[in-house]
Short mmCIF file of C-alpha atoms and ligand atoms in Angstrom, two decimals:
data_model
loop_
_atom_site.label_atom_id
_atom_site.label_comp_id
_atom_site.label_asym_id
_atom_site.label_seq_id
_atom_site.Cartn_x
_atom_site.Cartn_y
_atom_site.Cartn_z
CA UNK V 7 -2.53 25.21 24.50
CA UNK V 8 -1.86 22.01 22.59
CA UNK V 9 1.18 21.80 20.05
CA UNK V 10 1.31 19.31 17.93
CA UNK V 11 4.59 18.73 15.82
CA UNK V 12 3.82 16.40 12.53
CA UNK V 13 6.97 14.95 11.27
CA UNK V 14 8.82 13.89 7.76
CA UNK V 15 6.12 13.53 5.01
CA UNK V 16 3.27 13.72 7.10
CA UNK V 17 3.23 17.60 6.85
CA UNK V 18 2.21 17.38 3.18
CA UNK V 19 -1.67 15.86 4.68
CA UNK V 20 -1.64 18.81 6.69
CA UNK V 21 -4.39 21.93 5.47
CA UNK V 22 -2.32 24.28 3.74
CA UNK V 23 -2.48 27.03 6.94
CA UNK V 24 0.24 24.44 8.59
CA UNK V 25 2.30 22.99 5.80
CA UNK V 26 4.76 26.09 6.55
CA UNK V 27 6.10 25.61 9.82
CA UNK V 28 4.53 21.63 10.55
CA UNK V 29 3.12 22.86 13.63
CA UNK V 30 -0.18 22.94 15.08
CA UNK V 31 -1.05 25.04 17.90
CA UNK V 32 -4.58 25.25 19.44
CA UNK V 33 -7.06 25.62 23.01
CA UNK V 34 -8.39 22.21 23.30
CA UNK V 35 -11.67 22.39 24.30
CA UNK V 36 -13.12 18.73 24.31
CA UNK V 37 -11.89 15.60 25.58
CA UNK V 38 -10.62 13.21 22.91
CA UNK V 39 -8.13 10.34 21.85
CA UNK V 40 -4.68 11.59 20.32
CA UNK V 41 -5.94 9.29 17.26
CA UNK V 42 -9.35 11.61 17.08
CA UNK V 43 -7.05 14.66 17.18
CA UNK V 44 -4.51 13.84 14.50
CA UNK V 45 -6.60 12.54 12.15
CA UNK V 46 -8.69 15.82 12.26
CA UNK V 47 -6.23 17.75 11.16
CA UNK V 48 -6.29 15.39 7.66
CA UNK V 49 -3.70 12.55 8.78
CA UNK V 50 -4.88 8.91 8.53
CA UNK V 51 -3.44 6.55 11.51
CA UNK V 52 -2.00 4.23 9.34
CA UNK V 53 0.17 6.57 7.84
CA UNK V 54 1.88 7.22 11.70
CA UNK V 55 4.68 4.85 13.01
CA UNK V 56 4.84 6.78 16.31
CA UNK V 57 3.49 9.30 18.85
CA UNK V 58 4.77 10.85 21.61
CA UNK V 59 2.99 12.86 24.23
CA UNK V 60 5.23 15.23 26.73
CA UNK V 61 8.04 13.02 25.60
CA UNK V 62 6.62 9.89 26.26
CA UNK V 63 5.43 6.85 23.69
CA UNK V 64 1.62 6.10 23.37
CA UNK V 65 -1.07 4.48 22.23
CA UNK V 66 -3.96 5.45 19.62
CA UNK V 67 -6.20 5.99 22.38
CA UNK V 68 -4.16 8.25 24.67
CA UNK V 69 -6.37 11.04 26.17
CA UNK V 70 -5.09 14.16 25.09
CA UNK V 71 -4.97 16.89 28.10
CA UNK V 72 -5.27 20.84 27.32
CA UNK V 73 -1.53 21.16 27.46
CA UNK V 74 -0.18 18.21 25.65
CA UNK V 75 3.04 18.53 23.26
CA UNK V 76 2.56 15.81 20.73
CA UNK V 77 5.10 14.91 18.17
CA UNK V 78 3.68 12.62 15.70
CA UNK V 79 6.13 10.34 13.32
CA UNK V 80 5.75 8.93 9.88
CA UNK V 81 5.76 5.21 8.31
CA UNK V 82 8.77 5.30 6.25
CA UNK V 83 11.23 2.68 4.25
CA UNK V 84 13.28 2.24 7.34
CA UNK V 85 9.98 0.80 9.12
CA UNK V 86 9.57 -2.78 10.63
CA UNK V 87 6.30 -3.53 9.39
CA UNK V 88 6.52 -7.14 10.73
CA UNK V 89 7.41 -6.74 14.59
CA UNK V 90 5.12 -5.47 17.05
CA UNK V 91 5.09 -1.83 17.96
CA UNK V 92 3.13 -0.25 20.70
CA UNK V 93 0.87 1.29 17.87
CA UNK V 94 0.38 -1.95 16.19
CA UNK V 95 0.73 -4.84 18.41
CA UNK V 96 -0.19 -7.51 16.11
CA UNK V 97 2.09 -7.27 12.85
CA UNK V 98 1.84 -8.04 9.51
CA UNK V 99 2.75 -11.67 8.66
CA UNK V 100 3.88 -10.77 5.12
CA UNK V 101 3.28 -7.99 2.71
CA UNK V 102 -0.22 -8.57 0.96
CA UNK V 103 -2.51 -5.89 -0.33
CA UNK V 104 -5.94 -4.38 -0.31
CA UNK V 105 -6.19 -2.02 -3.16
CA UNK V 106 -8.93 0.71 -3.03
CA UNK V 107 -10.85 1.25 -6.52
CA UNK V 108 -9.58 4.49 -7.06
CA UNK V 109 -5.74 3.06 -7.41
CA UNK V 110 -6.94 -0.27 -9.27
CA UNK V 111 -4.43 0.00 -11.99
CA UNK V 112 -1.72 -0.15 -9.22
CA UNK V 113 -3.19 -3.23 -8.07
CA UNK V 114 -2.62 -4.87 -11.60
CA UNK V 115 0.91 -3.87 -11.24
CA UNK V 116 1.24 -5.21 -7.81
CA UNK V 117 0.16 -8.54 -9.06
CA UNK V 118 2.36 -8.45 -11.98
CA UNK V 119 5.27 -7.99 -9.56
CA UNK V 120 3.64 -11.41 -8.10
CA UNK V 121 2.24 -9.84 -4.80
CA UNK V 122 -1.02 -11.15 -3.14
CA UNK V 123 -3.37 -8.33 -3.74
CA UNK V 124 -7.15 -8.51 -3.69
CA UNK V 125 -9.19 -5.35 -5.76
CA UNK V 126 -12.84 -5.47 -6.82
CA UNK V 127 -15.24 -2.77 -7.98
CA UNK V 128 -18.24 -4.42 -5.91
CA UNK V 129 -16.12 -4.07 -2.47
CA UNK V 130 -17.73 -1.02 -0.49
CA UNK V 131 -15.67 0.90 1.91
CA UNK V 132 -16.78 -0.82 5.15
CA UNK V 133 -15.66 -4.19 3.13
CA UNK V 134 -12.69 -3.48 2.14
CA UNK V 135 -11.50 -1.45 5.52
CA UNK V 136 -12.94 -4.98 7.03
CA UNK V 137 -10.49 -7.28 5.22
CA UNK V 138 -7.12 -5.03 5.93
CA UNK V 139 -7.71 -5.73 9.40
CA UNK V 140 -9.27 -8.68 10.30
CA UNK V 141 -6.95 -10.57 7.08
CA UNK V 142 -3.82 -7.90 7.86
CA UNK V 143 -3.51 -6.89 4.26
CA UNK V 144 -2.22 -3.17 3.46
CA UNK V 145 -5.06 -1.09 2.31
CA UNK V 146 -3.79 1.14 -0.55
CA UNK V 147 -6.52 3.96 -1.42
CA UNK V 148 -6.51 7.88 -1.93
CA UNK V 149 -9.54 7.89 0.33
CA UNK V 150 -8.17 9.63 3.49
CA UNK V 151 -11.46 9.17 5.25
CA UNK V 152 -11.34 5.20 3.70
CA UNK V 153 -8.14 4.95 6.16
CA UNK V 154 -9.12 6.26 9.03
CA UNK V 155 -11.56 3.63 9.97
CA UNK V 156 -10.41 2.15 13.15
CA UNK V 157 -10.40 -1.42 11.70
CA UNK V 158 -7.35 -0.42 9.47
CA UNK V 159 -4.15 -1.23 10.77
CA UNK V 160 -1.97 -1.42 8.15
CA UNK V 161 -2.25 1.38 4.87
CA UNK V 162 -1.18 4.01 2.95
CA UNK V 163 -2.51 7.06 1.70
CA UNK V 164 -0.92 6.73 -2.27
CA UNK V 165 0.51 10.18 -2.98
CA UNK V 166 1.67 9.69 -6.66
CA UNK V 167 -0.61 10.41 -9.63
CA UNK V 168 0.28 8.03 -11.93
CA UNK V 169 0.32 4.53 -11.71
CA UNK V 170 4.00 4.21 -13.01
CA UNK V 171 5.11 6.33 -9.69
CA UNK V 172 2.12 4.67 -7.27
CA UNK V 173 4.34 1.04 -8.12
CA UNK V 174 7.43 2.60 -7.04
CA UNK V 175 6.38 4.26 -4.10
CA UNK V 176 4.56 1.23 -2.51
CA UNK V 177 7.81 -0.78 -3.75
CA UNK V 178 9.83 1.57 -2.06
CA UNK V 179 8.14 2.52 0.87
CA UNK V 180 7.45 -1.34 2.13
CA UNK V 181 11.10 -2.57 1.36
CA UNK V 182 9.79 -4.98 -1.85
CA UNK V 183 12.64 -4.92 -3.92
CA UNK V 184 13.83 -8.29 -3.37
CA UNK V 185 10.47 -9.61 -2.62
CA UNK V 186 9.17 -9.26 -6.39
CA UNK V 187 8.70 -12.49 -8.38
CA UNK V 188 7.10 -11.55 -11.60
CA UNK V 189 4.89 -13.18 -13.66
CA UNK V 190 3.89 -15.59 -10.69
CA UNK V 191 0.41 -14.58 -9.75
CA UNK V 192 -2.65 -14.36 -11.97
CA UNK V 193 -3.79 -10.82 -13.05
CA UNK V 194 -7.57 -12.05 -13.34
CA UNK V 195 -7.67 -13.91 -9.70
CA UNK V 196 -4.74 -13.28 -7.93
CA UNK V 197 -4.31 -17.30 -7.87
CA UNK V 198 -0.63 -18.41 -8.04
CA UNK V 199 1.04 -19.96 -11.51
CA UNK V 200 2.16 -22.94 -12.37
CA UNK V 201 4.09 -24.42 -14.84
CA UNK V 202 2.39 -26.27 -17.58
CA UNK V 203 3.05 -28.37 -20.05
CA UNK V 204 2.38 -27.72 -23.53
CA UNK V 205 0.70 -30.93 -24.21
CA UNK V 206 -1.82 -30.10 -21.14
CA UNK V 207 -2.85 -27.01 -22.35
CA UNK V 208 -2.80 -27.77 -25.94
CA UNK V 209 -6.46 -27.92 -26.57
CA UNK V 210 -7.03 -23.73 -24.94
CA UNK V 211 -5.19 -22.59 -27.54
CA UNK V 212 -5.26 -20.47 -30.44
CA UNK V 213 -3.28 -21.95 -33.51
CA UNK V 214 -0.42 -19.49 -34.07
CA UNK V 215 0.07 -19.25 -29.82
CA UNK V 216 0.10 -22.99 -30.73
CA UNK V 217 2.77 -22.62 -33.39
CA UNK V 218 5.05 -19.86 -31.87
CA UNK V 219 5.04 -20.38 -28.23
CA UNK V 220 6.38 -23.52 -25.95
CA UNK V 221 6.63 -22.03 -22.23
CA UNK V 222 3.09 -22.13 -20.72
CA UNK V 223 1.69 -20.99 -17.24
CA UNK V 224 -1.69 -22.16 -15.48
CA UNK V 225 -3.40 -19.82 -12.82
CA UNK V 226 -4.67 -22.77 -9.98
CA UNK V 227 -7.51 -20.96 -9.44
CA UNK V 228 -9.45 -19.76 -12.90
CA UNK V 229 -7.16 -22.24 -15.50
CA UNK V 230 -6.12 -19.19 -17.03
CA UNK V 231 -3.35 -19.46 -19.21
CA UNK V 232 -0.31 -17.61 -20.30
CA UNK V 233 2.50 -17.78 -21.93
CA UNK V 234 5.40 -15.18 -23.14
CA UNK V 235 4.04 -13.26 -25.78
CA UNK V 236 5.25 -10.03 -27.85
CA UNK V 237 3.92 -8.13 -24.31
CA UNK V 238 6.71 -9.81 -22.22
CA UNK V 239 9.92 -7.02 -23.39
CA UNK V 240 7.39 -4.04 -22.66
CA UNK V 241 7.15 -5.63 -19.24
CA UNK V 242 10.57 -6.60 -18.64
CA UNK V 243 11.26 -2.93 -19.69
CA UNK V 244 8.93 -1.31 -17.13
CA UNK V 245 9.90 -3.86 -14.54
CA UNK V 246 14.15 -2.58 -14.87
CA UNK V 247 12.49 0.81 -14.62
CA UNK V 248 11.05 0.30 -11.19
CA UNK V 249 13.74 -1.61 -9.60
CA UNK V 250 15.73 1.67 -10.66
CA UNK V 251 13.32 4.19 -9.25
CA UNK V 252 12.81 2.16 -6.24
CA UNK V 253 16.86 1.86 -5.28
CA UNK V 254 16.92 5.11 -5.34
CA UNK V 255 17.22 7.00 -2.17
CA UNK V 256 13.74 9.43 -1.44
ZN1 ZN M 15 -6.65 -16.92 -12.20
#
Protein backbone atom coordinates (compact mmCIF):
# COMPACT_ATOMS: atom_id res chain seq x y z
CA UNK A 1 0.00 0.00 0.00
CA UNK A 2 1.18 3.49 -0.87
CA UNK A 3 0.32 6.54 1.52
CA UNK A 4 0.75 9.60 0.42
CA UNK A 5 0.50 12.62 2.94
CA UNK A 6 -0.17 16.14 0.93
CA UNK A 7 0.74 18.99 3.09
CA UNK A 8 -0.41 22.84 3.94
CA UNK A 9 -2.56 24.16 1.00
CA UNK A 10 -1.94 21.52 -1.27
CA UNK A 11 -4.90 19.46 0.18
CA UNK A 12 -7.39 21.97 -1.29
CA UNK A 13 -6.16 20.39 -5.25
CA UNK A 14 -6.95 17.21 -3.82
CA UNK A 15 -10.60 15.38 -5.26
CA UNK A 16 -12.97 16.02 -2.67
CA UNK A 17 -12.88 12.01 -1.36
CA UNK A 18 -9.34 13.20 0.31
CA UNK A 19 -9.67 16.82 1.30
CA UNK A 20 -10.87 15.32 4.84
CA UNK A 21 -8.07 13.64 6.27
CA UNK A 22 -5.07 14.84 3.38
CA UNK A 23 -4.24 11.37 2.93
CA UNK A 24 -4.07 9.11 0.13
CA UNK A 25 -3.91 5.51 0.50
CA UNK A 26 -3.82 3.03 -2.46
CA UNK A 27 -2.28 -0.68 -4.16
CA UNK A 28 0.07 0.61 -6.66
CA UNK A 29 -0.12 -1.36 -9.46
CA UNK A 30 2.20 0.24 -12.22
CA UNK A 31 5.56 1.52 -12.15
CA UNK A 32 5.80 5.31 -12.25
CA UNK A 33 7.71 8.60 -11.22
CA UNK A 34 6.56 10.21 -7.76
CA UNK A 35 5.92 13.37 -10.18
CA UNK A 36 3.38 10.99 -12.41
CA UNK A 37 1.76 9.95 -9.11
CA UNK A 38 1.14 13.28 -7.44
CA UNK A 39 0.07 15.06 -10.13
CA UNK A 40 -2.67 12.37 -10.75
CA UNK A 41 -4.25 12.92 -7.89
CA UNK A 42 -4.88 16.86 -9.28
CA UNK A 43 -1.52 18.55 -7.89
CA UNK A 44 0.67 20.43 -10.42
CA UNK A 45 4.65 20.07 -9.66
CA UNK A 46 5.20 23.52 -9.51
CA UNK A 47 3.01 24.02 -6.80
CA UNK A 48 5.47 21.37 -4.52
CA UNK A 49 8.64 22.72 -2.73
CA UNK A 50 9.47 19.22 -1.43
CA UNK A 51 9.04 15.42 -1.38
CA UNK A 52 10.02 12.91 0.73
CA UNK A 53 9.91 9.20 0.20
CA UNK A 54 10.34 6.75 3.47
CA UNK A 55 11.81 9.83 5.04
CA UNK A 56 14.19 10.65 2.60
CA UNK A 57 14.42 13.90 0.02
CA UNK A 58 13.90 13.27 -3.79
CA UNK A 59 13.73 14.12 -7.01
CA UNK A 60 10.67 14.50 -9.58
CA UNK A 61 11.61 11.38 -11.09
CA UNK A 62 11.94 9.07 -8.07
CA UNK A 63 10.44 5.59 -8.82
CA UNK A 64 7.77 5.04 -6.56
CA UNK A 65 7.81 1.28 -5.03
CA UNK A 66 4.40 -0.52 -3.86
CA UNK A 67 5.08 0.47 -0.31
CA UNK A 68 6.30 3.98 -0.44
CA UNK A 69 5.20 6.68 2.34
CA UNK A 70 5.39 9.96 0.53
CA UNK A 71 4.90 13.25 2.20
CA UNK A 72 4.61 15.91 -0.29
CA UNK A 73 5.22 19.84 0.77
CA UNK A 74 3.88 23.07 -0.54
CA UNK A 75 5.53 26.37 -2.17
CA UNK A 76 4.77 28.88 0.37
CA UNK A 77 5.87 32.72 1.35
CA UNK A 78 8.67 31.39 3.43
CA UNK A 79 10.16 29.76 0.07
CA UNK A 80 13.63 30.56 -1.52
CA UNK A 81 12.65 30.79 -4.95
CA UNK A 82 16.17 31.95 -5.99
CA UNK A 83 18.62 29.16 -4.56
CA UNK A 84 18.82 25.82 -5.86
CA UNK A 85 16.80 23.03 -4.36
CA UNK A 86 17.05 19.42 -5.21
CA UNK A 87 13.57 19.86 -7.01
CA UNK A 88 14.69 22.80 -8.92
CA UNK A 89 18.30 22.93 -9.46
CA UNK A 90 18.51 25.86 -11.61
CA UNK A 91 16.68 28.92 -9.83
CA UNK A 92 14.98 31.76 -10.76
CA UNK A 93 17.23 34.80 -11.45
CA UNK A 94 14.50 37.30 -10.49
CA UNK A 95 10.78 37.27 -10.24
CA UNK A 96 9.28 37.71 -13.88
CA UNK A 97 6.00 36.34 -15.08
CA UNK A 98 4.17 34.27 -17.62
CA UNK A 99 0.54 34.95 -17.28
CA UNK A 100 -1.94 32.33 -18.70
CA UNK A 101 -5.06 33.96 -20.67
CA UNK A 102 -7.46 32.93 -18.30
CA UNK A 103 -5.82 35.33 -15.40
CA UNK A 104 -4.91 38.22 -18.02
CA UNK A 105 -6.35 40.94 -15.94
CA UNK A 106 -3.82 39.90 -13.19
CA UNK A 107 -1.17 40.32 -15.60
CA UNK A 108 -2.19 44.08 -16.15
CA UNK A 109 -1.90 44.44 -12.49
CA UNK A 110 1.40 42.79 -12.30
CA UNK A 111 2.74 45.26 -14.73
CA UNK A 112 1.23 48.12 -13.03
CA UNK A 113 3.13 47.06 -9.91
CA UNK A 114 6.19 47.39 -12.56
CA UNK A 115 6.93 43.56 -12.82
CA UNK A 116 8.25 41.95 -16.11
CA UNK A 117 5.32 39.97 -17.23
CA UNK A 118 4.64 38.74 -20.75
CA UNK A 119 0.56 37.76 -21.63
CA UNK A 120 -0.85 37.37 -25.13
CA UNK A 121 -4.09 35.84 -26.42
CA UNK A 122 -2.20 34.23 -29.55
CA UNK A 123 0.28 32.21 -27.06
CA UNK A 124 -0.96 28.43 -27.10
CA UNK A 125 -0.30 26.25 -24.18
CA UNK A 126 2.83 24.45 -25.48
CA UNK A 127 4.17 28.27 -26.02
CA UNK A 128 3.65 29.63 -23.14
CA UNK A 129 4.69 26.35 -20.86
CA UNK A 130 7.90 26.77 -23.37
CA UNK A 131 8.90 30.27 -22.24
CA UNK A 132 8.49 29.61 -18.20
CA UNK A 133 11.15 27.24 -18.60
CA UNK A 134 13.52 27.73 -21.06
CA UNK A 135 13.27 32.01 -20.07
CA UNK A 136 12.55 30.96 -16.08
CA UNK A 137 9.52 33.16 -15.83
CA UNK A 138 6.60 32.06 -13.30
CA UNK A 139 3.72 30.74 -15.23
CA UNK A 140 0.52 32.01 -13.54
CA UNK A 141 -2.69 30.09 -15.04
CA UNK A 142 -5.84 28.22 -13.56
CA UNK A 143 -5.02 25.51 -16.06
CA UNK A 144 -3.89 22.63 -13.75
CA UNK A 145 -3.12 20.46 -16.71
CA UNK A 146 -1.27 23.93 -18.34
CA UNK A 147 1.24 23.34 -15.22
CA UNK A 148 1.98 20.12 -15.26
CA UNK A 149 3.95 20.10 -18.40
CA UNK A 150 7.36 18.99 -17.54
CA UNK A 151 8.97 22.13 -19.09
CA UNK A 152 7.45 24.25 -16.19
CA UNK A 153 9.60 24.85 -13.43
CA UNK A 154 8.49 27.65 -11.82
CA UNK A 155 4.25 28.38 -11.39
CA UNK A 156 1.33 28.66 -9.61
CA UNK A 157 -1.98 27.38 -9.80
CA UNK A 158 -4.01 31.06 -8.94
CA UNK A 159 -6.64 30.09 -6.39
CA UNK A 160 -8.46 33.50 -5.96
CA UNK A 161 -11.44 34.51 -8.12
CA UNK A 162 -11.04 37.89 -8.51
CA UNK A 163 -8.38 39.76 -9.81
CA UNK A 164 -8.20 42.17 -6.73
CA UNK A 165 -7.29 38.87 -4.49
CA UNK A 166 -5.16 37.00 -7.58
CA UNK A 167 -2.62 40.48 -7.06
CA UNK A 168 -2.35 39.85 -3.51
CA UNK A 169 -1.83 36.35 -3.47
CA UNK A 170 0.99 36.29 -6.12
CA UNK A 171 2.33 39.48 -4.08
CA UNK A 172 2.21 37.56 -1.12
CA UNK A 173 3.08 34.26 -1.94
CA UNK A 174 6.53 35.31 -3.92
CA UNK A 175 7.71 37.84 -1.16
CA UNK A 176 7.04 41.16 -3.68
CA UNK A 177 6.25 43.65 -1.30
CA UNK A 178 9.31 45.59 -1.46
CA UNK A 179 10.01 44.63 -4.96
CA UNK A 180 6.99 46.78 -6.46
CA UNK A 181 7.90 49.96 -8.39
CA UNK A 182 4.75 51.25 -9.87
CA UNK A 183 4.08 52.97 -12.77
CA UNK A 184 7.54 51.80 -14.26
CA UNK A 185 6.67 49.33 -16.94
CA UNK A 186 4.38 49.80 -19.91
CA UNK A 187 0.87 48.17 -19.71
CA UNK A 188 0.74 47.80 -23.67
CA UNK A 189 4.45 46.13 -24.05
CA UNK A 190 5.81 45.46 -20.91
CA UNK A 191 8.84 47.88 -22.07
CA UNK A 192 10.33 49.91 -19.17
CA UNK A 193 9.52 53.95 -18.67
CA UNK A 194 11.34 56.69 -18.91
CA UNK A 195 11.20 60.04 -18.02
CA UNK A 196 10.36 62.55 -20.62
CA UNK A 197 10.39 65.82 -21.14
CA UNK A 198 7.48 67.80 -21.91
CA UNK A 199 8.96 69.57 -24.78
CA UNK A 200 9.84 65.96 -26.39
CA UNK A 201 6.59 64.71 -26.27
CA UNK A 202 4.78 67.83 -26.96
CA UNK A 203 3.67 67.13 -30.43
CA UNK A 204 1.60 63.32 -29.12
CA UNK A 205 -0.52 65.22 -27.31
CA UNK A 206 -3.97 66.13 -26.90
CA UNK A 207 -4.50 69.94 -26.04
CA UNK A 208 -6.01 69.92 -22.54
CA UNK A 209 -3.27 66.80 -21.48
CA UNK A 210 -1.18 69.64 -23.03
CA UNK A 211 -2.60 72.31 -20.76
CA UNK A 212 -3.09 70.38 -17.43
CA UNK A 213 -0.32 67.98 -17.19
CA UNK A 214 3.74 68.54 -16.92
CA UNK A 215 5.17 65.02 -15.66
CA UNK A 216 5.46 62.74 -18.75
CA UNK A 217 6.63 59.02 -19.17
CA UNK A 218 7.89 57.23 -22.49
CA UNK A 219 7.58 53.31 -22.82
CA UNK A 220 11.29 52.47 -24.80
CA UNK A 221 9.73 50.05 -26.62
CA UNK A 222 6.16 51.27 -28.34
CA UNK A 223 6.73 55.41 -27.53
CA UNK A 224 3.75 55.15 -25.57
CA UNK A 225 3.12 57.87 -23.41
CA UNK A 226 1.74 58.66 -20.05
CA UNK A 227 1.41 60.93 -17.74
CA UNK A 228 -0.63 61.33 -14.23
CA UNK A 229 -4.05 61.72 -15.04
CA UNK A 230 -7.47 61.81 -12.93
CA UNK A 231 -6.79 57.62 -12.98
CA UNK A 232 -3.59 58.01 -10.83
CA UNK A 233 -5.67 58.37 -6.95
CA UNK A 234 -7.88 55.24 -8.01
CA UNK A 235 -4.54 53.54 -8.45
CA UNK A 236 -2.69 54.83 -5.62
CA UNK A 237 -5.87 53.73 -3.69
CA UNK A 238 -5.86 50.09 -4.88
CA UNK A 239 -2.11 49.98 -4.67
CA UNK A 240 -2.31 50.94 -0.34
CA UNK A 241 -4.95 48.24 -0.50
CA UNK A 242 -2.64 45.49 -1.60
CA UNK A 243 0.38 46.33 0.30
CA UNK A 244 -2.24 45.91 3.27
CA UNK A 245 -3.66 42.59 2.22
CA UNK A 246 -0.32 41.35 1.32
CA UNK A 247 1.41 42.20 5.03
CA UNK A 248 -0.95 40.40 6.34
CA UNK A 249 -0.15 37.06 7.73
CA UNK A 250 -2.18 33.92 5.59
ZN1 LIG B 1 5.19 50.07 -24.59
Amino acid sequence: MVTLHFNGNLVDLLPRQFIKDSLVRFDLQRQTSVKDLIESFGVPHPEIEKILIDGAETGFGAAVHPHAEIEIFPISSASDFLSPSLLRPDPLVDFRFIVDVNVGKLGVKLRHLGFDTLFSESLGDPRIAAIAGCRRRILLTRDRNLLKRKVVDFGHLVRGKRPSDQIVEVIRLYGLRNKINPCSRCLLCNGLLYAARKEDVLGALEPLTKKYYTVFHQCEGCGKIYWAGSHRDNMDRELRDILRRAARAI
